[in-house]
mmCIF file of C-alpha atoms and ligand atoms in Angstrom:
data_model
loop_
_atom_site.group_PDB
_atom_site.id
_atom_site.type_symbol
_atom_site.label_atom_id
_atom_site.label_comp_id
_atom_site.label_asym_id
_atom_site.label_seq_id
_atom_site.Cartn_x
_atom_site.Cartn_y
_atom_site.Cartn_z
ATOM 1 C CA MET A 1 144.750 55.616 241.178
ATOM 2 C CA ASN A 2 144.429 59.624 240.210
ATOM 3 C CA ILE A 3 147.593 61.110 240.821
ATOM 4 C CA ILE A 4 148.212 64.004 243.280
ATOM 5 C CA ASP A 5 151.084 65.851 241.162
ATOM 6 C CA LEU A 6 152.216 69.524 243.105
ATOM 7 C CA ARG A 7 156.233 68.562 242.225
ATOM 8 C CA SER A 8 155.986 71.519 240.006
ATOM 9 C CA ASP A 9 153.732 73.194 237.223
ATOM 10 C CA THR A 10 155.521 71.700 234.871
ATOM 11 C CA VAL A 11 154.616 68.323 234.688
ATOM 12 C CA THR A 12 150.708 69.785 233.242
ATOM 13 C CA HIS A 13 150.212 67.319 230.096
ATOM 14 C CA PRO A 14 148.923 68.616 227.487
ATOM 15 C CA THR A 15 144.530 69.453 227.023
ATOM 16 C CA PRO A 16 142.596 67.398 224.806
ATOM 17 C CA GLU A 17 142.566 70.875 222.875
ATOM 18 C CA MET A 18 146.101 70.999 222.656
ATOM 19 C CA ARG A 19 146.609 67.319 221.076
ATOM 20 C CA GLU A 20 144.779 67.750 218.412
ATOM 21 C CA ALA A 21 145.507 70.639 217.472
ATOM 22 C CA MET A 22 149.317 69.582 216.897
ATOM 23 C CA ALA A 23 147.521 66.795 215.545
ATOM 24 C CA ARG A 24 146.547 68.668 212.680
ATOM 25 C CA ALA A 25 149.654 71.833 213.005
ATOM 26 C CA GLU A 26 150.367 72.830 209.992
ATOM 27 C CA VAL A 27 154.587 72.397 209.456
ATOM 28 C CA GLY A 28 157.880 73.875 208.010
ATOM 29 C CA ASP A 29 161.300 73.315 208.592
ATOM 30 C CA ASP A 30 161.809 75.682 210.736
ATOM 31 C CA VAL A 31 165.751 75.563 210.285
ATOM 32 C CA PHE A 32 164.476 77.261 206.621
ATOM 33 C CA GLY A 33 162.022 79.811 208.739
ATOM 34 C CA ASP A 34 159.464 77.874 206.531
ATOM 35 C CA ASP A 35 156.980 76.584 209.360
ATOM 36 C CA PRO A 36 153.756 78.400 209.644
ATOM 37 C CA THR A 37 153.596 78.062 212.593
ATOM 38 C CA VAL A 38 155.971 77.788 215.204
ATOM 39 C CA ASN A 39 156.157 81.750 213.291
ATOM 40 C CA ARG A 40 152.321 82.437 213.969
ATOM 41 C CA LEU A 41 153.501 81.459 217.896
ATOM 42 C CA GLN A 42 156.715 83.722 217.241
ATOM 43 C CA GLU A 43 154.672 86.382 216.228
ATOM 44 C CA LEU A 44 151.396 86.106 219.020
ATOM 45 C CA ALA A 45 154.718 85.854 221.667
ATOM 46 C CA ALA A 46 156.530 88.760 220.576
ATOM 47 C CA GLN A 47 152.922 90.672 220.051
ATOM 48 C CA LYS A 48 152.125 90.027 223.775
ATOM 49 C CA MET A 49 155.447 90.424 225.377
ATOM 50 C CA GLY A 50 155.667 93.957 223.378
ATOM 51 C CA LYS A 51 158.601 93.141 220.821
ATOM 52 C CA GLU A 52 159.270 93.381 217.411
ATOM 53 C CA ALA A 53 160.762 89.323 217.515
ATOM 54 C CA GLY A 54 159.818 86.185 219.317
ATOM 55 C CA LEU A 55 162.825 82.379 219.252
ATOM 56 C CA LEU A 56 160.696 79.045 219.647
ATOM 57 C CA VAL A 57 163.442 77.280 222.535
ATOM 58 C CA CYS A 58 163.236 73.711 223.386
ATOM 59 C CA SER A 59 163.215 75.362 227.414
ATOM 60 C CA GLY A 60 163.533 77.661 229.533
ATOM 61 C CA THR A 61 166.957 77.194 229.758
ATOM 62 C CA MET A 62 167.741 77.045 227.236
ATOM 63 C CA GLY A 63 166.187 81.267 226.754
ATOM 64 C CA ASN A 64 168.098 81.850 228.838
ATOM 65 C CA LEU A 65 171.180 80.617 227.786
ATOM 66 C CA ILE A 66 171.435 81.846 224.288
ATOM 67 C CA GLY A 67 169.259 85.884 225.878
ATOM 68 C CA VAL A 68 172.645 86.668 228.538
ATOM 69 C CA LEU A 69 174.802 84.919 225.527
ATOM 70 C CA ALA A 70 173.195 87.679 222.485
ATOM 71 C CA HIS A 71 173.581 90.401 225.223
ATOM 72 C CA CYS A 72 177.164 89.118 226.265
ATOM 73 C CA GLN A 73 179.811 89.262 224.385
ATOM 74 C CA ARG A 74 182.645 86.204 226.522
ATOM 75 C CA GLY A 75 184.040 87.636 229.331
ATOM 76 C CA GLU A 76 182.076 90.817 230.208
ATOM 77 C CA GLU A 77 179.307 90.117 233.047
ATOM 78 C CA ALA A 78 175.980 89.446 233.488
ATOM 79 C CA ILE A 79 174.194 90.699 237.308
ATOM 80 C CA MET A 80 172.059 88.854 238.422
ATOM 81 C CA GLY A 81 170.073 87.585 242.261
ATOM 82 C CA ASP A 82 171.855 85.285 244.247
ATOM 83 C CA LYS A 83 168.211 83.415 244.365
ATOM 84 C CA ALA A 84 168.233 83.601 240.471
ATOM 85 C CA HIS A 85 167.277 81.362 239.150
ATOM 86 C CA THR A 86 170.030 82.257 235.837
ATOM 87 C CA PHE A 87 172.365 80.788 239.010
ATOM 88 C CA LEU A 88 171.548 78.065 240.478
ATOM 89 C CA PHE A 89 169.606 75.511 238.428
ATOM 90 C CA GLU A 90 171.251 75.857 235.072
ATOM 91 C CA GLN A 91 174.341 74.491 236.025
ATOM 92 C CA GLY A 92 176.246 77.428 234.931
ATOM 93 C CA GLY A 93 175.550 77.255 231.508
ATOM 94 C CA VAL A 94 176.702 81.363 230.884
ATOM 95 C CA SER A 95 180.111 81.037 231.798
ATOM 96 C CA ALA A 96 180.622 76.302 231.278
ATOM 97 C CA LEU A 97 179.572 77.549 227.762
ATOM 98 C CA GLY A 98 179.362 81.365 227.140
ATOM 99 C CA GLY A 99 182.610 82.803 229.349
ATOM 100 C CA VAL A 100 180.125 84.685 230.081
ATOM 101 C CA PHE A 101 180.281 85.986 234.176
ATOM 102 C CA PRO A 102 178.141 86.100 236.637
ATOM 103 C CA HIS A 103 178.081 89.154 239.143
ATOM 104 C CA THR A 104 175.534 87.505 242.251
ATOM 105 C CA ILE A 105 173.137 90.006 244.614
ATOM 106 C CA PRO A 106 171.349 89.465 247.371
ATOM 107 C CA ASN A 107 168.132 88.920 246.871
ATOM 108 C CA GLN A 108 166.005 90.385 248.498
ATOM 109 C CA ALA A 109 162.307 89.061 249.664
ATOM 110 C CA ASP A 110 160.153 90.236 247.707
ATOM 111 C CA GLY A 111 162.288 88.922 244.199
ATOM 112 C CA THR A 112 163.854 92.301 244.205
ATOM 113 C CA LEU A 113 167.443 93.406 244.132
ATOM 114 C CA LYS A 114 168.734 96.379 245.296
ATOM 115 C CA PHE A 115 169.021 99.965 243.334
ATOM 116 C CA GLU A 116 171.535 100.502 245.084
ATOM 117 C CA ASP A 117 173.872 96.281 245.027
ATOM 118 C CA ILE A 118 172.488 96.698 240.673
ATOM 119 C CA GLU A 119 174.323 99.900 240.669
ATOM 120 C CA GLY A 120 177.065 98.955 242.647
ATOM 121 C CA ALA A 121 178.094 96.535 241.590
ATOM 122 C CA ILE A 122 178.183 97.488 237.734
ATOM 123 C CA ARG A 123 181.557 98.604 237.187
ATOM 124 C CA GLY A 124 183.893 101.611 236.018
ATOM 125 C CA GLU A 125 186.243 101.354 233.597
ATOM 126 C CA ASP A 126 188.509 99.739 234.634
ATOM 127 C CA VAL A 127 191.900 96.729 233.261
ATOM 128 C CA HIS A 128 191.685 95.254 235.419
ATOM 129 C CA PHE A 129 187.477 94.428 235.261
ATOM 130 C CA PRO A 130 185.199 92.460 233.382
ATOM 131 C CA VAL A 131 182.489 94.605 231.702
ATOM 132 C CA SER A 132 178.700 94.750 232.653
ATOM 133 C CA ARG A 133 176.716 93.907 230.401
ATOM 134 C CA LEU A 134 173.448 93.035 231.621
ATOM 135 C CA VAL A 135 171.436 93.176 234.943
ATOM 136 C CA ILE A 136 168.627 89.904 234.262
ATOM 137 C CA LEU A 137 165.354 89.923 236.565
ATOM 138 C CA GLU A 138 162.883 86.704 238.146
ATOM 139 C CA ASN A 139 159.141 87.174 237.494
ATOM 140 C CA THR A 140 157.155 85.950 239.136
ATOM 141 C CA HIS A 141 160.683 84.642 241.615
ATOM 142 C CA ASN A 142 160.716 80.999 241.994
ATOM 143 C CA ARG A 143 163.393 81.082 245.053
ATOM 144 C CA CYS A 144 161.914 83.649 246.860
ATOM 145 C CA GLY A 145 158.590 81.524 246.738
ATOM 146 C CA GLY A 146 156.335 82.453 243.381
ATOM 147 C CA VAL A 147 157.068 85.925 244.491
ATOM 148 C CA VAL A 148 155.460 89.184 241.837
ATOM 149 C CA LEU A 149 157.794 92.268 240.083
ATOM 150 C CA THR A 150 155.232 94.896 239.813
ATOM 151 C CA ALA A 151 156.025 96.505 236.540
ATOM 152 C CA GLU A 152 156.919 100.184 237.629
ATOM 153 C CA TYR A 153 160.139 98.311 240.201
ATOM 154 C CA THR A 154 160.759 96.925 236.861
ATOM 155 C CA ARG A 155 160.734 100.249 234.164
ATOM 156 C CA GLN A 156 163.569 102.313 237.153
ATOM 157 C CA VAL A 157 165.816 98.353 236.856
ATOM 158 C CA ALA A 158 165.195 99.112 233.569
ATOM 159 C CA ALA A 159 166.257 103.007 233.435
ATOM 160 C CA LEU A 160 169.444 102.412 235.532
ATOM 161 C CA ALA A 161 170.509 99.403 233.542
ATOM 162 C CA HIS A 162 170.292 101.807 230.519
ATOM 163 C CA LYS A 163 171.589 104.040 231.825
ATOM 164 C CA HIS A 164 174.802 102.339 232.304
ATOM 165 C CA ASN A 165 174.601 101.445 228.622
ATOM 166 C CA LEU A 166 173.508 97.510 230.152
ATOM 167 C CA ARG A 167 170.490 95.571 229.307
ATOM 168 C CA LEU A 168 168.240 93.967 230.615
ATOM 169 C CA HIS A 169 167.561 90.366 230.492
ATOM 170 C CA LEU A 170 164.341 89.572 231.933
ATOM 171 C CA ASP A 171 163.374 85.001 233.621
ATOM 172 C CA GLY A 172 159.662 85.462 232.370
ATOM 173 C CA ALA A 173 159.684 81.884 233.296
ATOM 174 C CA ARG A 174 155.741 82.280 234.880
ATOM 175 C CA ILE A 175 155.713 86.318 233.790
ATOM 176 C CA PHE A 176 151.591 84.660 232.793
ATOM 177 C CA ASN A 177 151.002 84.610 236.315
ATOM 178 C CA ALA A 178 153.013 87.345 237.669
ATOM 179 C CA SER A 179 150.138 89.369 235.405
ATOM 180 C CA ALA A 180 147.903 87.114 236.467
ATOM 181 C CA ALA A 181 148.389 88.432 239.872
ATOM 182 C CA GLN A 182 148.493 91.405 239.416
ATOM 183 C CA GLY A 183 146.131 91.996 237.691
ATOM 184 C CA VAL A 184 147.985 93.676 235.088
ATOM 185 C CA ASN A 185 148.115 93.361 231.197
ATOM 186 C CA VAL A 186 151.392 90.978 230.599
ATOM 187 C CA LYS A 187 153.316 93.320 228.178
ATOM 188 C CA GLU A 188 153.588 96.298 231.022
ATOM 189 C CA LEU A 189 155.340 94.219 233.196
ATOM 190 C CA SER A 190 157.364 92.905 229.711
ATOM 191 C CA GLU A 191 157.907 96.149 228.572
ATOM 192 C CA PRO A 192 160.480 97.708 230.277
ATOM 193 C CA ALA A 193 163.782 94.439 229.239
ATOM 194 C CA ASP A 194 165.539 94.231 226.385
ATOM 195 C CA SER A 195 163.945 90.705 226.608
ATOM 196 C CA ILE A 196 162.184 87.896 228.221
ATOM 197 C CA THR A 197 162.278 84.215 227.860
ATOM 198 C CA PHE A 198 158.210 82.584 228.960
ATOM 199 C CA CYS A 199 157.594 79.440 229.482
ATOM 200 C CA LEU A 200 154.755 77.430 227.433
ATOM 201 C CA SER A 201 155.428 74.133 228.926
ATOM 202 C CA LYS A 202 154.912 75.881 232.691
ATOM 203 C CA ALA A 203 151.408 76.666 234.088
ATOM 204 C CA LEU A 204 149.924 76.569 231.051
ATOM 205 C CA CYS A 205 149.917 72.897 229.576
ATOM 206 C CA ALA A 206 152.103 72.957 226.417
ATOM 207 C CA PRO A 207 154.277 69.232 226.283
ATOM 208 C CA VAL A 208 157.944 71.704 225.673
ATOM 209 C CA GLY A 209 159.312 74.478 224.587
ATOM 210 C CA SER A 210 159.517 78.516 225.944
ATOM 211 C CA VAL A 211 160.199 81.675 223.708
ATOM 212 C CA LEU A 212 162.877 84.072 223.890
ATOM 213 C CA CYS A 213 161.383 88.234 222.721
ATOM 214 C CA GLY A 214 163.253 90.905 221.754
ATOM 215 C CA THR A 215 164.244 93.244 219.148
ATOM 216 C CA GLN A 216 164.497 91.734 215.094
ATOM 217 C CA ASP A 217 168.565 91.983 215.964
ATOM 218 C CA PHE A 218 168.636 90.175 219.224
ATOM 219 C CA ILE A 219 166.262 87.630 217.638
ATOM 220 C CA TYR A 220 168.814 87.485 214.806
ATOM 221 C CA ARG A 221 171.201 86.419 216.779
ATOM 222 C CA ALA A 222 169.408 84.571 219.267
ATOM 223 C CA ARG A 223 168.889 82.350 216.012
ATOM 224 C CA ARG A 224 172.095 81.271 215.152
ATOM 225 C CA ILE A 225 173.747 80.818 218.859
ATOM 226 C CA ARG A 226 170.246 78.298 218.967
ATOM 227 C CA LYS A 227 170.949 76.832 216.142
ATOM 228 C CA GLN A 228 175.281 76.108 216.952
ATOM 229 C CA LEU A 229 173.472 75.027 220.444
ATOM 230 C CA GLY A 230 171.309 72.377 218.404
ATOM 231 C CA GLY A 231 167.931 73.798 219.329
ATOM 232 C CA GLY A 232 167.927 74.275 215.947
ATOM 233 C CA MET A 233 163.810 71.701 215.057
ATOM 234 C CA ARG A 234 162.504 70.649 212.086
ATOM 235 C CA GLN A 235 158.698 70.343 212.005
ATOM 236 C CA ALA A 236 158.208 71.631 215.524
ATOM 237 C CA GLY A 237 154.673 73.140 214.374
ATOM 238 C CA VAL A 238 153.760 69.350 216.401
ATOM 239 C CA LEU A 239 154.601 71.884 219.766
ATOM 240 C CA ALA A 240 153.460 75.613 219.089
ATOM 241 C CA ALA A 241 150.507 74.712 217.996
ATOM 242 C CA ALA A 242 149.925 73.705 221.757
ATOM 243 C CA GLY A 243 151.742 76.981 221.881
ATOM 244 C CA ILE A 244 150.024 79.010 220.695
ATOM 245 C CA ILE A 245 146.910 77.607 222.694
ATOM 246 C CA ALA A 246 148.947 78.114 225.821
ATOM 247 C CA ILE A 247 149.164 81.510 225.294
ATOM 248 C CA GLU A 248 146.121 82.044 224.179
ATOM 249 C CA LYS A 249 143.785 80.265 226.329
ATOM 250 C CA MET A 250 145.824 79.183 229.602
ATOM 251 C CA SER A 251 147.280 82.750 230.580
ATOM 252 C CA ILE A 252 143.556 84.280 231.096
ATOM 253 C CA ARG A 253 142.891 81.239 234.582
ATOM 254 C CA LEU A 254 146.064 81.474 235.778
ATOM 255 C CA HIS A 255 144.525 83.367 238.558
ATOM 256 C CA GLU A 256 142.242 80.103 239.576
ATOM 257 C CA ASP A 257 145.631 78.049 240.554
ATOM 258 C CA HIS A 258 145.940 81.475 242.553
ATOM 259 C CA THR A 259 142.659 80.595 244.436
ATOM 260 C CA ARG A 260 143.767 77.042 244.972
ATOM 261 C CA ALA A 261 147.340 78.072 246.349
ATOM 262 C CA ARG A 262 146.046 80.213 249.266
ATOM 263 C CA ARG A 263 143.488 77.921 250.011
ATOM 264 C CA LEU A 264 146.095 74.855 250.193
ATOM 265 C CA ALA A 265 148.667 77.945 251.779
ATOM 266 C CA GLU A 266 145.368 78.446 255.291
ATOM 267 C CA GLY A 267 145.428 74.436 255.536
ATOM 268 C CA LEU A 268 148.007 73.925 256.285
ATOM 269 C CA ALA A 269 149.369 76.676 258.437
ATOM 270 C CA GLY A 270 146.437 75.900 260.302
ATOM 271 C CA LEU A 271 148.206 72.391 260.953
ATOM 272 C CA LYS A 272 149.811 71.557 263.926
ATOM 273 C CA GLY A 273 153.398 71.130 262.854
ATOM 274 C CA PHE A 274 153.181 73.060 259.408
ATOM 275 C CA SER A 275 154.031 76.758 258.935
ATOM 276 C CA LEU A 276 154.487 78.030 255.996
ATOM 277 C CA ASP A 277 157.937 80.035 255.098
ATOM 278 C CA PHE A 278 156.836 82.998 253.750
ATOM 279 C CA GLY A 279 152.962 83.990 254.290
ATOM 280 C CA MET A 280 150.619 83.730 251.898
ATOM 281 C CA PRO A 281 151.555 82.293 248.288
ATOM 282 C CA PRO A 282 150.784 86.035 245.631
ATOM 283 C CA SER A 283 151.288 83.048 242.775
ATOM 284 C CA ASN A 284 151.587 78.817 242.799
ATOM 285 C CA ILE A 285 154.315 78.069 245.021
ATOM 286 C CA VAL A 286 153.639 77.021 248.099
ATOM 287 C CA PHE A 287 157.251 76.983 250.283
ATOM 288 C CA VAL A 288 155.835 74.953 253.529
ATOM 289 C CA THR A 289 158.005 73.542 256.710
ATOM 290 C CA MET A 290 157.750 70.923 258.918
ATOM 291 C CA ASP A 291 158.405 69.997 262.836
ATOM 292 C CA PRO A 292 160.420 67.452 262.878
ATOM 293 C CA PHE A 293 158.648 66.261 265.485
ATOM 294 C CA VAL A 294 155.661 65.378 262.987
ATOM 295 C CA LYS A 295 157.801 63.336 260.431
ATOM 296 C CA SER A 296 161.300 63.170 260.893
ATOM 297 C CA THR A 297 162.210 64.696 257.330
ATOM 298 C CA ALA A 298 160.470 66.383 254.781
ATOM 299 C CA LYS A 299 161.846 62.280 252.086
ATOM 300 C CA GLU A 300 159.801 60.756 255.572
ATOM 301 C CA ALA A 301 157.050 61.988 254.559
ATOM 302 C CA ALA A 302 156.893 62.408 250.887
ATOM 303 C CA ASP A 303 157.648 59.102 250.850
ATOM 304 C CA ILE A 304 154.028 59.030 252.975
ATOM 305 C CA LEU A 305 152.305 61.231 250.753
ATOM 306 C CA ASP A 306 153.587 59.612 247.214
ATOM 307 C CA ARG A 307 152.186 56.302 248.720
ATOM 308 C CA GLU A 308 148.548 57.873 249.439
ATOM 309 C CA GLY A 309 148.632 59.300 245.143
ATOM 310 C CA ILE A 310 149.865 62.720 246.073
ATOM 311 C CA LYS A 311 153.853 63.886 244.842
ATOM 312 C CA VAL A 312 155.390 66.876 246.908
ATOM 313 C CA GLY A 313 157.886 69.015 245.731
ATOM 314 C CA VAL A 314 160.780 68.302 248.681
ATOM 315 C CA VAL A 315 163.683 71.030 249.225
ATOM 316 C CA GLY A 316 165.278 70.898 252.492
ATOM 317 C CA GLU A 317 166.020 68.355 255.296
ATOM 318 C CA HIS A 318 162.525 70.046 256.175
ATOM 319 C CA ARG A 319 160.682 71.252 253.708
ATOM 320 C CA PHE A 320 158.253 71.390 251.021
ATOM 321 C CA ARG A 321 157.524 73.107 248.022
ATOM 322 C CA LEU A 322 154.239 72.575 246.914
ATOM 323 C CA VAL A 323 152.291 74.115 242.572
ATOM 324 C CA THR A 324 148.853 74.124 241.806
ATOM 325 C CA HIS A 325 148.548 74.333 238.231
ATOM 326 C CA TYR A 326 145.384 73.079 235.773
ATOM 327 C CA TRP A 327 145.902 69.692 237.096
ATOM 328 C CA ILE A 328 145.291 70.800 240.299
ATOM 329 C CA ASP A 329 141.323 71.223 241.772
ATOM 330 C CA ASP A 330 139.314 72.056 245.027
ATOM 331 C CA ARG A 331 138.879 68.222 245.377
ATOM 332 C CA ALA A 332 143.132 67.199 244.539
ATOM 333 C CA VAL A 333 143.123 70.599 247.104
ATOM 334 C CA GLU A 334 141.247 69.061 249.777
ATOM 335 C CA LYS A 335 142.625 65.233 249.368
ATOM 336 C CA THR A 336 146.320 66.516 250.027
ATOM 337 C CA LEU A 337 145.367 68.694 253.043
ATOM 338 C CA ALA A 338 143.846 65.650 254.667
ATOM 339 C CA ALA A 339 146.648 63.650 253.994
ATOM 340 C CA PHE A 340 149.034 65.752 256.042
ATOM 341 C CA SER A 341 146.632 66.524 258.386
ATOM 342 C CA GLY A 342 147.399 63.062 259.375
ATOM 343 C CA LEU A 343 150.535 63.406 259.242
ATOM 344 C CA SER A 344 150.768 65.419 261.589
ATOM 345 C CA ARG A 345 148.614 63.785 263.732
ATOM 346 C CA ALA A 346 149.918 59.910 262.905
HETATM 347 C C1 PLP B 1 161.756 76.607 235.733
HETATM 348 C C2 PLP B 1 162.350 77.749 235.791
HETATM 349 C C3 PLP B 1 162.990 78.496 234.254
HETATM 350 C C4 PLP B 1 164.253 77.172 233.741
HETATM 351 O O1 PLP B 1 163.284 76.417 232.032
HETATM 352 P P1 PLP B 1 162.690 75.140 231.863
HETATM 353 O O2 PLP B 1 162.056 75.019 230.685
HETATM 354 O O3 PLP B 1 162.740 74.109 233.221
HETATM 355 O O4 PLP B 1 164.606 74.817 231.480
HETATM 356 C C5 PLP B 1 164.125 79.000 234.685
HETATM 357 N N1 PLP B 1 164.021 80.211 235.225
HETATM 358 C C6 PLP B 1 162.751 80.633 236.180
HETATM 359 C C7 PLP B 1 162.500 81.451 237.086
HETATM 360 C C8 PLP B 1 161.622 78.930 236.412
HETATM 361 O O5 PLP B 1 161.132 78.387 237.229
#
């Protein structure tokens, strides 16, 4: 049976073209800076993001962790949304490993942080206070339903942070989705931030990796921290080869995933007992809530779908998350809708 896996866009396998490029990749020891394919990926990433330099890291979590540690000293604080991936889903690594204090402020429904909340969170000079050093934004915003931040908003937050001598880090795990959703060049969205992490393995089909981008100085510090965390990889060119295809080819087809996410959402919204948590999806993530009269729990419903070869994310007692990606075609969407329709009739 062909499994339809909607749990995440991280489940994407590398494409045949990627596997071929991986097999042929020219490699070297990247801890020595000797891997030509890694170097090519890092230059390409930096150029796309409008930054001086890039660094291949193992994951988005590692990219955000290294980014925060390269900006902040121990005891300094990073201001972030209370629904930020960095706050909710990264095991508090910035404090556990870096002694950085997370200062959360409310994420608005559209994924933004209010200017007055950011300004209110920035501390003045006082012996009692930690030093505020960093603001973190997330684009697209995962927990807010894949919503997108605009270039204008990002520029305004950067200006506010810089006015107070803080830096701005962008968790752009899905920044190419944000660019596709708005029809703007990705550089517009990344340039205002001092640093950005984006995932090669999410939506873009590469098997492993994220890239952290920023100034030469910042990336020099980031490279040292990556080594300290045990993330210095050797012949990583086999991974970077897939990453290059991810950036050059996969990033330009994401609007197809967005169209399918909308089709999926429309279909689900039309079924009795199902409602969209955030309305129509702006990108590739659909959150849907099921009335308990359909099935008592989302877990129970997910088990039934699983037996039909459909995997969905369970993110609450009655809530699902469905993510479209390269390996979800129109037929998969229709089959999923038919299965949900079966649930609501049973
Ligand atoms: C997935 C994700 C990450 C972390 O990426 P991993 O590669 O899974 O560690 C970070 N930020 C956001 C917004 C994400 O969706």
